[in-house]
PDB file of C-alpha atoms in Angstrom:
ATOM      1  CA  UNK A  20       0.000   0.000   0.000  1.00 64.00           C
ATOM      2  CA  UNK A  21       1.474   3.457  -0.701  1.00 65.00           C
ATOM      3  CA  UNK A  22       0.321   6.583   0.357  1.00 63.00           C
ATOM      4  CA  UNK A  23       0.198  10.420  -0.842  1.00 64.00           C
ATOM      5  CA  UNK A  24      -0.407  14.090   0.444  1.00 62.00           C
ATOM      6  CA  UNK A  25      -2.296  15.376  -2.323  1.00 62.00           C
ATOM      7  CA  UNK A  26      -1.605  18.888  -3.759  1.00 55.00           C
ATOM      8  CA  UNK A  27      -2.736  21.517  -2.644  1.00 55.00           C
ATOM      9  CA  UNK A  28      -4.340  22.690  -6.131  1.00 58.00           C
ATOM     10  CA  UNK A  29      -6.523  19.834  -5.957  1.00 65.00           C
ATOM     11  CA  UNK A  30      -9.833  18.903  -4.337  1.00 81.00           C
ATOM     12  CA  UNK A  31      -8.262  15.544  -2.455  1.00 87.00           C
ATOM     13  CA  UNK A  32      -6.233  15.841   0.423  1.00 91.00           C
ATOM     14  CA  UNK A  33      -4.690  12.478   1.004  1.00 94.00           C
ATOM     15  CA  UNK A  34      -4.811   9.283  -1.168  1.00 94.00           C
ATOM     16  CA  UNK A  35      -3.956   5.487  -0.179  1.00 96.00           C
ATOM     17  CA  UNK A  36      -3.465   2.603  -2.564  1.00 96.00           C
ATOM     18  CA  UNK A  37      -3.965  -0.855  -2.687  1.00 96.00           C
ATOM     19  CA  UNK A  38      -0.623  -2.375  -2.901  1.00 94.00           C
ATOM     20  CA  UNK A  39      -1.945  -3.778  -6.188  1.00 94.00           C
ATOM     21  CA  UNK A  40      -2.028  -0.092  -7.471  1.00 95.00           C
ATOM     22  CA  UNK A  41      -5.722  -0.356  -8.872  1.00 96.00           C
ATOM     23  CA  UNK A  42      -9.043  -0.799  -7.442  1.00 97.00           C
ATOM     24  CA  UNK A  43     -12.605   0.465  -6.486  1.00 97.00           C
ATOM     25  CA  UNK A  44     -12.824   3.983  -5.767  1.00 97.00           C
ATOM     26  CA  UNK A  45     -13.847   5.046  -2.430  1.00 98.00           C
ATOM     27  CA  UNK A  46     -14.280   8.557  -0.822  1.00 98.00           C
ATOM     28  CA  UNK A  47     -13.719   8.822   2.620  1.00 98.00           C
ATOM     29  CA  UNK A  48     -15.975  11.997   4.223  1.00 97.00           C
ATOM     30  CA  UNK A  49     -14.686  13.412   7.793  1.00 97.00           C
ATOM     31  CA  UNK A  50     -16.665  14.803  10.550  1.00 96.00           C
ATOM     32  CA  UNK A  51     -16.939  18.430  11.522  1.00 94.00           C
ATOM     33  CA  UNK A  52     -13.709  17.730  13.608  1.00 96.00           C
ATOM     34  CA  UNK A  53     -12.089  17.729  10.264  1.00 95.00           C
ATOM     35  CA  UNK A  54      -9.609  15.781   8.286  1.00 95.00           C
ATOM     36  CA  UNK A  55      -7.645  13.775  11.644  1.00 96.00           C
ATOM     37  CA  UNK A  56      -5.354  10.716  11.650  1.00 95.00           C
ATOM     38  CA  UNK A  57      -8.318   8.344  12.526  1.00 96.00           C
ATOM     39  CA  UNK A  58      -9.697   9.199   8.789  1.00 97.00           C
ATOM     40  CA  UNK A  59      -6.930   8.577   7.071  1.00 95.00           C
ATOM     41  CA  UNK A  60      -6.270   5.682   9.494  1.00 96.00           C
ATOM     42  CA  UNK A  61      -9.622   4.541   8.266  1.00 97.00           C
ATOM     43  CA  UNK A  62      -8.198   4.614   4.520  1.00 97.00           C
ATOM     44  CA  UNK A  63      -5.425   3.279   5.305  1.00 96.00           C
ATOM     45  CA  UNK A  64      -7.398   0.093   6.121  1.00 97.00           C
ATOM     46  CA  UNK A  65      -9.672   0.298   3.222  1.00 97.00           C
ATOM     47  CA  UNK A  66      -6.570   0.342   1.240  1.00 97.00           C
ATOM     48  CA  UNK A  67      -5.242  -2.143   2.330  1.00 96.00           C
ATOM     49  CA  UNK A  68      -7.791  -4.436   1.438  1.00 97.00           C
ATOM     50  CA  UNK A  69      -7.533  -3.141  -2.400  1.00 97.00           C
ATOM     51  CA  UNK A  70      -9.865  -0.015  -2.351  1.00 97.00           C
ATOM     52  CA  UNK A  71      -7.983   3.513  -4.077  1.00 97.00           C
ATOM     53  CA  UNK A  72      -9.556   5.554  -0.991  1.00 97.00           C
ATOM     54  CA  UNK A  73      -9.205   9.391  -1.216  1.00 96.00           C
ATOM     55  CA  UNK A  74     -10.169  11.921   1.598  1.00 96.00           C
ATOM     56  CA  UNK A  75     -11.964  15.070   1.512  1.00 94.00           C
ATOM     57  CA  UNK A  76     -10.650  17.894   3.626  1.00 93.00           C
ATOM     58  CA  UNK A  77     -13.383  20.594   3.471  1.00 93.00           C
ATOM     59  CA  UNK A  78     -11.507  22.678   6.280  1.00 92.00           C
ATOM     60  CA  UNK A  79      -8.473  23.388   4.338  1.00 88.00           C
ATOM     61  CA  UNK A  80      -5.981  21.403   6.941  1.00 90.00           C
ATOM     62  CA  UNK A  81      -7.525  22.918   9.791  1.00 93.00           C
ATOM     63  CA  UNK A  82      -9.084  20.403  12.594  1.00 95.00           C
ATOM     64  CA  UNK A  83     -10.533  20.940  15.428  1.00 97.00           C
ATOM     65  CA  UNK A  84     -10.454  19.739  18.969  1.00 97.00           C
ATOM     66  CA  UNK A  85     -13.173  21.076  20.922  1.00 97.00           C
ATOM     67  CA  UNK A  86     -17.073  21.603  20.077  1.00 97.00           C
ATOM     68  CA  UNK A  87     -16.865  25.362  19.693  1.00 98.00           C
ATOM     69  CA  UNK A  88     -14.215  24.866  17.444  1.00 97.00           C
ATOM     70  CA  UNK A  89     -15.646  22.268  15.143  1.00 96.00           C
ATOM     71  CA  UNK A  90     -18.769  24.909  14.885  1.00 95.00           C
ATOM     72  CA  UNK A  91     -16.798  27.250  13.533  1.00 96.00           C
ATOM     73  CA  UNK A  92     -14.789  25.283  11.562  1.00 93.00           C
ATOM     74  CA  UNK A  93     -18.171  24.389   9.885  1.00 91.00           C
ATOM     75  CA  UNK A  94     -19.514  27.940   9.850  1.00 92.00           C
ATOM     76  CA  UNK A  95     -16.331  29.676   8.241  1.00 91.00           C
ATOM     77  CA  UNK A  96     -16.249  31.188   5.115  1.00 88.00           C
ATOM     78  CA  UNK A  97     -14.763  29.369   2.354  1.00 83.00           C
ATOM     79  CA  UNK A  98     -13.892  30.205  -1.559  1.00 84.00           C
ATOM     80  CA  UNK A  99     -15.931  26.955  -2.905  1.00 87.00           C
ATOM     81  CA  UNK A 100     -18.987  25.561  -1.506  1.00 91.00           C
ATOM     82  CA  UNK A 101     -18.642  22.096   0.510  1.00 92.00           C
ATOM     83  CA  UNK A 102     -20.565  20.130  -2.083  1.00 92.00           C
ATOM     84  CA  UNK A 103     -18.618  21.577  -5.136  1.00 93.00           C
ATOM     85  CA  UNK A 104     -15.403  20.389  -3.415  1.00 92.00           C
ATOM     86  CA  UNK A 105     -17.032  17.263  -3.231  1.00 94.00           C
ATOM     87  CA  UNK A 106     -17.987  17.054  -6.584  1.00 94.00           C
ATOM     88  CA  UNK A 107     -14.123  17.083  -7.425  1.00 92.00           C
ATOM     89  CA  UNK A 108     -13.214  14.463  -5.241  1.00 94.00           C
ATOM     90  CA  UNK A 109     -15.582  12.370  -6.661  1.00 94.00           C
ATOM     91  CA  UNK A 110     -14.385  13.619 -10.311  1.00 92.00           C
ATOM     92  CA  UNK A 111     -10.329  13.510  -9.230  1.00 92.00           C
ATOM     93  CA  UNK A 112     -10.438   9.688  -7.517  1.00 93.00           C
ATOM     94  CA  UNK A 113     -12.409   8.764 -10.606  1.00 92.00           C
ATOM     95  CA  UNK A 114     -10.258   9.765 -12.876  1.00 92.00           C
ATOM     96  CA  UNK A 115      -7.173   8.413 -10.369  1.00 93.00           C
ATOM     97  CA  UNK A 116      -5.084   6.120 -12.946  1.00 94.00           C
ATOM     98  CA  UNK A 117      -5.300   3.173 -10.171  1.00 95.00           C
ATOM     99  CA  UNK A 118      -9.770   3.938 -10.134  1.00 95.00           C
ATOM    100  CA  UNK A 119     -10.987   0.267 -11.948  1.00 94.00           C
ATOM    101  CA  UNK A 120     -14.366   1.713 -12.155  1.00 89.00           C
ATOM    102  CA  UNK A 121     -16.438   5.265 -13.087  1.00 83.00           C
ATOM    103  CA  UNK A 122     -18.497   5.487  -9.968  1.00 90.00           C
ATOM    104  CA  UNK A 123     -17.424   5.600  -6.773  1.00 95.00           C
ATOM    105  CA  UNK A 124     -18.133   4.559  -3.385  1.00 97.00           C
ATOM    106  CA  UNK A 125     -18.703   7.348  -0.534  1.00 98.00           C
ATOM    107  CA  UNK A 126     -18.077   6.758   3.636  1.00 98.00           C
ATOM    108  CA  UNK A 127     -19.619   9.409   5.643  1.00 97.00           C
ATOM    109  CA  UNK A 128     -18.905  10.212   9.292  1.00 97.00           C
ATOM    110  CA  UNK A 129     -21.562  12.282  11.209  1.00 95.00           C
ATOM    111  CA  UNK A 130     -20.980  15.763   9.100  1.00 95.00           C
ATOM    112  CA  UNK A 131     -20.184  13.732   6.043  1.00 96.00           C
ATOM    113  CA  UNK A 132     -22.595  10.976   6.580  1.00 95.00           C
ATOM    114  CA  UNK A 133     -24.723  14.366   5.655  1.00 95.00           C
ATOM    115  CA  UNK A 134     -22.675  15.422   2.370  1.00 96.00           C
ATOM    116  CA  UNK A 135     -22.505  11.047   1.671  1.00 96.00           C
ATOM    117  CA  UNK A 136     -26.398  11.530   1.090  1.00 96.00           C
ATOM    118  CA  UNK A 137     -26.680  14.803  -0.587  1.00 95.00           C
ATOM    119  CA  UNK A 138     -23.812  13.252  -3.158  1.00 95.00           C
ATOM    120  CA  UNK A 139     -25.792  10.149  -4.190  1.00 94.00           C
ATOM    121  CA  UNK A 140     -28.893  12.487  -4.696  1.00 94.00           C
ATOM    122  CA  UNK A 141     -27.192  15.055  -6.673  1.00 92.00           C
ATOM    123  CA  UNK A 142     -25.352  12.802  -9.494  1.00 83.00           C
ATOM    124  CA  UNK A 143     -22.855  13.581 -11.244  1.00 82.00           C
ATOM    125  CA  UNK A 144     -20.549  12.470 -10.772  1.00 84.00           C
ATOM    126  CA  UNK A 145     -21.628   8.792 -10.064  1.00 89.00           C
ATOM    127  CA  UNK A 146     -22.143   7.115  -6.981  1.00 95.00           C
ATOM    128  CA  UNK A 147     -21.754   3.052  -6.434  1.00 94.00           C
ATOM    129  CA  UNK A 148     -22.367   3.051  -3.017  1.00 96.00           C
ATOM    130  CA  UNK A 149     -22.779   5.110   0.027  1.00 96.00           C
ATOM    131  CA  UNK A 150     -22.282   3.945   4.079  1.00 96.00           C
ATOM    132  CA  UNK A 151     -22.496   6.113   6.597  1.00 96.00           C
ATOM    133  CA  UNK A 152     -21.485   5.984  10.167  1.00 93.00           C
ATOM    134  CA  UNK A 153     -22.809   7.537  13.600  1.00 84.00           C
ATOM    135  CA  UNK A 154     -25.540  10.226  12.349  1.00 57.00           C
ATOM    136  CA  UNK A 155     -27.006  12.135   8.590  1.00 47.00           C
TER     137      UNK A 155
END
């Protein structure tokens, strides 16, 4: 399994890969606490069972550790809506060279359990799946 920082310039913020190089897409969502080490922990383990697993990071690197600063984390301003940033993770780990299929899979925690949904009702890009964990 290898794994990458994305660049900045793009809508993904970290990407693991089946050791095999190739496989079903899968976009992991993070909670309002943002983009932590259990997430990409999570990927990590999807990865390693042959999934090309990208995460979102709608907080621009910034997580947080307390309630109040989740809330704003959420409520800041930002240059893109969430669900357009979205839309390019779903369109960037599709188009990953390692993606064996179009559509991909979503996993949403709590806050993006919430954008998991909205994404397989708003098509495109293509959704295969969708699980979400602890809350919509």
């Amino acid at each position: 399994m290898s794994e990458e920082r994305v660049s900045p310039q793009g809508a993904l913020a970290h990407l693991a890969i089946p050791a095999g190089g190739e496989g079903q897409p899968v976009l992991v969502l993070h909670s309002w606490w943002g983009l932590t080490a259990a997430f990409t922990g999570f990927a990590r383990q999807l990865a390693s069972r042959g999934f090309v697993v990208g995460c979102a990071d709608l907080y621009g690197g910034r997580t947080a550790r307390t309630e109040a600063e989740a809330r704003a984390l959420r409520a800041r301003p930002r240059r893109e809506p969430m669900y357009r940033t979205l839309q390019r993770c779903l369109r960037e780990l599709a188009d990953h060279p390692g993606a064996t299929r179009p559509a991909t899979a979503t996993v949403g925690f709590s806050m993006g359990g919430h954008w998991a949904v909205w994404l397989a009702q708003h098509p495109p890009p293509e959704i295969s799946g969708t699980v979400l964990y602890y809350a919509v």
